[in-house]
Structures are given as C-alpha cells and as structure tokens.
DNA sequence: TCTGGGGTCCTAGGACCC
DNA sequence: TCTGGGGTCCTAGGACCC
C-alpha cells in the first residue's frame, strides 16, 4: 500500500501557523518577485481566485475582497516542511519526499499492523495538526498514482474529510468517475484535451484504456499512468525516489539587470546552489547549461544559452562558479534588460564512480565541500560563501508582503506579550 | 515605474556523419 | 530519367508538476 500526504494549500496554510489573526481570512501567497499567485487557501478559493495568474492583473479584485496577500517566505516554508515531513515519516517504514509539501509513504512491515486505513489516515492528519497546525490531506492506494488520486478525492470531493483510501477496483471506480482527466497525476491540460477528443470524459474512462494502445498513440509515460490507474504498480518504490537527471537553479531578477558584474554575481550564486544540490544527491555534473534572457513580454526578446562539458565531472562549488563566470562573458550583451538567468547541470554521474581525467589535474576538494555544507547546514545557508557570490545581491527578488521568518531568525521569533 | 514562477523530464526536428 | 538511408548527437521548446 502507498500513501500520499500533502498539505492543503501549503504556503497559504504556513502563513496561518504563526498568525492566527488571518486563519479565518482569505489568504493568497505570491511567487518570487510577487509575480503570480501560487497558493490560495480554501477560504480564498471560494472567491474563485485563479492560481498562477499575474498578481498585477487581479490586484484590484483581491483588494475588493480584503484578501490577505503574502510574498513567498521560503525560509519559513522550508522549516515547516521539514517538521511536517518528520511527523508524517513516523507513520510508515518508507518515506519519499516528493516536493516541499508532499511525501509518499510505502507500507511494508506496517501493513500487517494497520486494520483500517481511513482511521490511520485520520491519525496522521491529527498528528500534524496537533503538532504543527498545518492541515494535510491523506490518500491511500495500491499504486502511487492511485494514492495521488485518493489524496485528490480526500481534499476535493464531498464525503471525504481529508482522508480517502482505495482498497480495490470498486473504491477506485467510485473516485475516478468523479475525477476530471487533468486531475490525474501526469495528465495536464494538453493531454486532457486530446483524450477528450477521443471520447473520454473522466479519469475512469482513462483507466479503461488499453495500455498498449495508449503507448502507441501517446507515450510510455501515459501508458504507465493508465496501468497505475488499473492497479498495476509501474513506478516501483525505487523509481519513485530515483535521483534527478537534471538539476537547475534559475530565477528572475527583482529589477531588470544591465550590468555585467551583477549578471555574473547572480550566475555564480546559481552555480553554488546547483553544486549544493548535486552533492546532496551524491552526483557530479558532466555537463552544465548556462543561460541569460530578457523578458518574453518585451520586444527584441533575447535569450542565449551555452553548454560546457567538464573534462572531470564535478560538484565543487568553486569549480562550477569559476566556469559559469567565464561563460557569462559570452552571454552578456550590452543594452539588454536582463530578466532571468540560470544554471543547470544537465548530465550527471554518481560521485562514487567519478571518472578522472588523464590529462587535467583534478581540482575537486570533496572534503572542503563537505565542511562547507556542514557549516551552512548548521548556521544557515551562505554563512560560508564564495567571495564572487557578492555581499549585497542587489539583484535579489522583490518581496513586498513578506511575513517574519518566525522559526529561522532570532529577531523574528514570535513574542507573547502580557499586560 | 510597470509588472508575468521555478524545476524536471521528454521529444521533435535539425545537423552532421558515414 | 532521375532518384537516394540511417544513426547519433544536439538543442529548443513543450508538457507537466507544484
């Protein structure tokens, strides 16, 4: 049995944890640079506020309905996420953290002990609420895709109170019939449209399809989804938590950037982030991609990207940063209003069998990196950093509606005032 | 003033080679 | 008369997810 546990409108709910005064109000959270709406709490959802709309387009509507607006407070969310994952992880022998607010659980030994999955889900829900004041949804199913579907039902369909369990075909039929095609994990708006043209109306119709036919007409990926909906596990537990094949760090600037030095500084910071993520999953980069672009919404849209192959694959922050700053020279163009830059490691190898080059000296200092990670882990990100990462980071993002970093900064710790 | 997220994986089509 | 293949690698862009 699998479970998927995730938070209800995680970012919006996280904002409510330390600010009970907004718990009964509609709350939305904006993406980086306060660009788009990325989380809508259940109360705000009733106002039909669409996700991923540019904020400036709905600003008046939000103001009219007294919607509370918050910028993304990643430090707060990351910390709450970690706590939530720890609580949820206690309930199974295997956990895979899928995103900041979702984790899959896999029950092997526990399976024998659990009599009633719905009750068990309720226990998970109650534990997270009691210890963290975050609402979660819990879905159980014989495959990861069905667990996802059950989770969707738990939160969106009437009759389930945040917990749903699929034990057999009858259960899955009942839920899939009420599910839209694009609510299936792996089916987006594009695929949903095509499937509708073939006469399918609900997730249940997709589940009825012949996987071989789907593979022929669409892709392996969708064929897998169909089989998963039918109750055949295709994503083995190991596949669910496989290492990433690409690792990116990209960001748009708070203001347009026209200076070379600032562009380089931003790119170096992305390189450092990519290097850290690589080390975390035990990979080294064989090939990296670096890009810089102006805004798509502007005339003379400019984008340039470059690829570089390391003769010796690496996850060393210094080496990646160095290479990226060399490449920045070719990305830069004068009189260009740069809007977004990024670095990606697009071909990876495991650290364990690192290929050494015959001709070039290996500059990697894994021990130094280990030390750097340990210090930053303990004292906060970028406590120890490269000089080229810069001091002030003027290019950083715009966050006008930022809440306090309640759990990660001493000066922001909640105070209880007594008269 | 003027605004438009970030991350990962997949694939179609082009370039190149023999 | 006049035609003409197939594999690999690369890359941009698409699709999906949250």
Tab-separated table of N, CA, C and O (backbone and C1' of nucleotides) in Angstrom, chain C:
chain	number	residue	atom	x	y	z
C	1	DT	P	18.192	8.753	-69.743
C	1	DT	O5'	16.706	9.171	-69.272
C	1	DT	C5'	16.133	10.385	-69.665
C	1	DT	C4'	15.420	10.984	-68.476
C	1	DT	C3'	16.359	11.582	-67.427
C	1	DT	O3'	15.789	12.786	-66.939
C	1	DT	C1'	15.044	9.912	-66.417
C	2	DC	P	16.638	13.741	-65.998
C	2	DC	O5'	16.327	13.197	-64.544
C	2	DC	C5'	14.983	13.127	-64.095
C	2	DC	C4'	14.972	12.424	-62.751
C	2	DC	C3'	16.103	12.861	-61.815
C	2	DC	O3'	15.583	12.976	-60.505
C	2	DC	C1'	16.140	10.566	-62.020
C	3	DT	P	16.371	13.662	-59.305
C	3	DT	O5'	15.777	12.860	-58.059
C	3	DT	C5'	14.476	12.284	-58.157
C	3	DT	C4'	14.539	10.879	-57.620
C	3	DT	C3'	15.197	10.783	-56.241
C	3	DT	O3'	14.349	10.063	-55.377
C	3	DT	C1'	16.145	9.205	-57.700
C	4	DG	P	14.221	10.490	-53.864
C	4	DG	O5'	15.309	9.537	-53.185
C	4	DG	C5'	15.349	8.138	-53.482
C	4	DG	C4'	16.433	7.523	-52.631
C	4	DG	C3'	16.660	8.262	-51.327
C	4	DG	O3'	16.985	7.296	-50.338
C	4	DG	C1'	18.625	8.327	-52.611
C	5	DG	P	16.018	7.249	-49.114
C	5	DG	O5'	16.951	6.464	-48.113
C	5	DG	C5'	17.806	5.415	-48.631
C	5	DG	C4'	18.344	4.682	-47.431
C	5	DG	C3'	17.424	4.759	-46.219
C	5	DG	O3'	17.580	3.532	-45.515
C	5	DG	C1'	19.442	5.923	-45.759
C	6	DG	P	16.687	3.288	-44.215
C	6	DG	O5'	17.754	3.579	-43.077
C	6	DG	C5'	19.024	2.928	-43.105
C	6	DG	C4'	19.828	3.422	-41.928
C	6	DG	C3'	19.007	3.642	-40.652
C	6	DG	O3'	19.791	3.204	-39.568
C	6	DG	C1'	20.124	5.610	-41.190
C	7	DG	P	19.092	2.884	-38.189
C	7	DG	O5'	20.252	3.279	-37.181
C	7	DG	C5'	21.618	3.080	-37.524
C	7	DG	C4'	22.432	4.182	-36.899
C	7	DG	C3'	21.946	4.590	-35.502
C	7	DG	O3'	23.006	4.412	-34.578
C	7	DG	C1'	22.257	6.507	-36.882
C	8	DT	P	22.752	4.702	-33.077
C	8	DT	O5'	23.397	6.146	-32.916
C	8	DT	C5'	24.715	6.372	-33.418
C	8	DT	C4'	25.092	7.799	-33.112
C	8	DT	C3'	24.682	8.259	-31.715
C	8	DT	O3'	25.773	8.938	-31.141
C	8	DT	C1'	23.797	9.736	-33.325
C	9	DC	P	25.769	9.245	-29.589
C	9	DC	O5'	25.887	10.818	-29.617
C	9	DC	C5'	26.678	11.442	-30.640
C	9	DC	C4'	26.179	12.848	-30.839
C	9	DC	C3'	25.818	13.556	-29.528
C	9	DC	O3'	26.540	14.774	-29.493
C	9	DC	C1'	24.077	13.800	-31.128
C	10	DC	P	26.544	15.620	-28.209
C	10	DC	O5'	25.609	16.814	-28.662
C	10	DC	C5'	25.861	17.445	-29.915
C	10	DC	C4'	24.743	18.417	-30.171
C	10	DC	C3'	24.340	19.221	-28.937
C	10	DC	O3'	24.513	20.598	-29.235
C	10	DC	C1'	22.426	18.280	-30.011
C	11	DT	P	24.317	21.638	-28.101
C	11	DT	O5'	22.819	22.089	-28.356
C	11	DT	C5'	22.424	22.420	-29.681
C	11	DT	C4'	20.959	22.778	-29.666
C	11	DT	C3'	20.545	23.533	-28.405
C	11	DT	O3'	19.787	24.649	-28.805
C	11	DT	C1'	19.119	21.684	-28.756
C	12	DA	P	19.530	25.829	-27.875
C	12	DA	O5'	18.070	26.242	-28.357
C	12	DA	C5'	17.681	25.938	-29.709
C	12	DA	C4'	16.194	25.725	-29.742
C	12	DA	C3'	15.412	26.627	-28.795
C	12	DA	O3'	14.269	27.111	-29.488
C	12	DA	C1'	14.991	24.346	-28.248
C	13	DG	P	13.271	28.073	-28.792
C	13	DG	O5'	12.023	27.138	-28.514
C	13	DG	C5'	11.663	26.150	-29.494
C	13	DG	C4'	10.720	25.172	-28.856
C	13	DG	C3'	9.673	25.814	-27.942
C	13	DG	O3'	8.432	25.215	-28.270
C	13	DG	C1'	10.775	24.096	-26.797
C	14	DG	P	7.095	25.723	-27.666
C	14	DG	O5'	6.444	24.362	-27.179
C	14	DG	C5'	6.617	23.184	-27.996
C	14	DG	C4'	6.241	21.983	-27.185
C	14	DG	C3'	5.005	22.187	-26.318
C	14	DG	O3'	4.197	21.025	-26.416
C	14	DG	C1'	6.842	21.536	-24.957
C	15	DA	P	2.707	21.070	-25.873
C	15	DA	O5'	2.832	20.255	-24.518
C	15	DA	C5'	3.325	18.933	-24.549
C	15	DA	C4'	3.464	18.434	-23.143
C	15	DA	C3'	2.313	18.876	-22.227
C	15	DA	O3'	1.682	17.718	-21.691
C	15	DA	C1'	4.440	19.325	-21.225
C	16	DC	P	0.411	17.867	-20.778
C	16	DC	O5'	1.033	17.745	-19.330
C	16	DC	C5'	1.851	16.624	-19.001
C	16	DC	C4'	2.566	16.926	-17.714
C	16	DC	C3'	1.643	17.475	-16.618
C	16	DC	O3'	1.404	16.495	-15.633
C	16	DC	C1'	3.761	18.606	-16.709
C	17	DC	P	0.411	16.852	-14.451
C	17	DC	O5'	1.425	17.337	-13.334
C	17	DC	C5'	2.552	16.518	-12.999
C	17	DC	C4'	3.341	17.214	-11.918
C	17	DC	C3'	2.426	17.856	-10.870
C	17	DC	O3'	2.743	17.413	-9.570
C	17	DC	C1'	4.000	19.443	-11.698
C	18	DC	P	1.668	17.627	-8.444
C	18	DC	O5'	2.240	18.883	-7.655
C	18	DC	C5'	3.520	18.806	-7.031
C	18	DC	C4'	3.938	20.198	-6.633
C	18	DC	C3'	2.876	20.926	-5.791
C	18	DC	O3'	3.436	21.301	-4.538
C	18	DC	C1'	3.690	22.291	-7.545
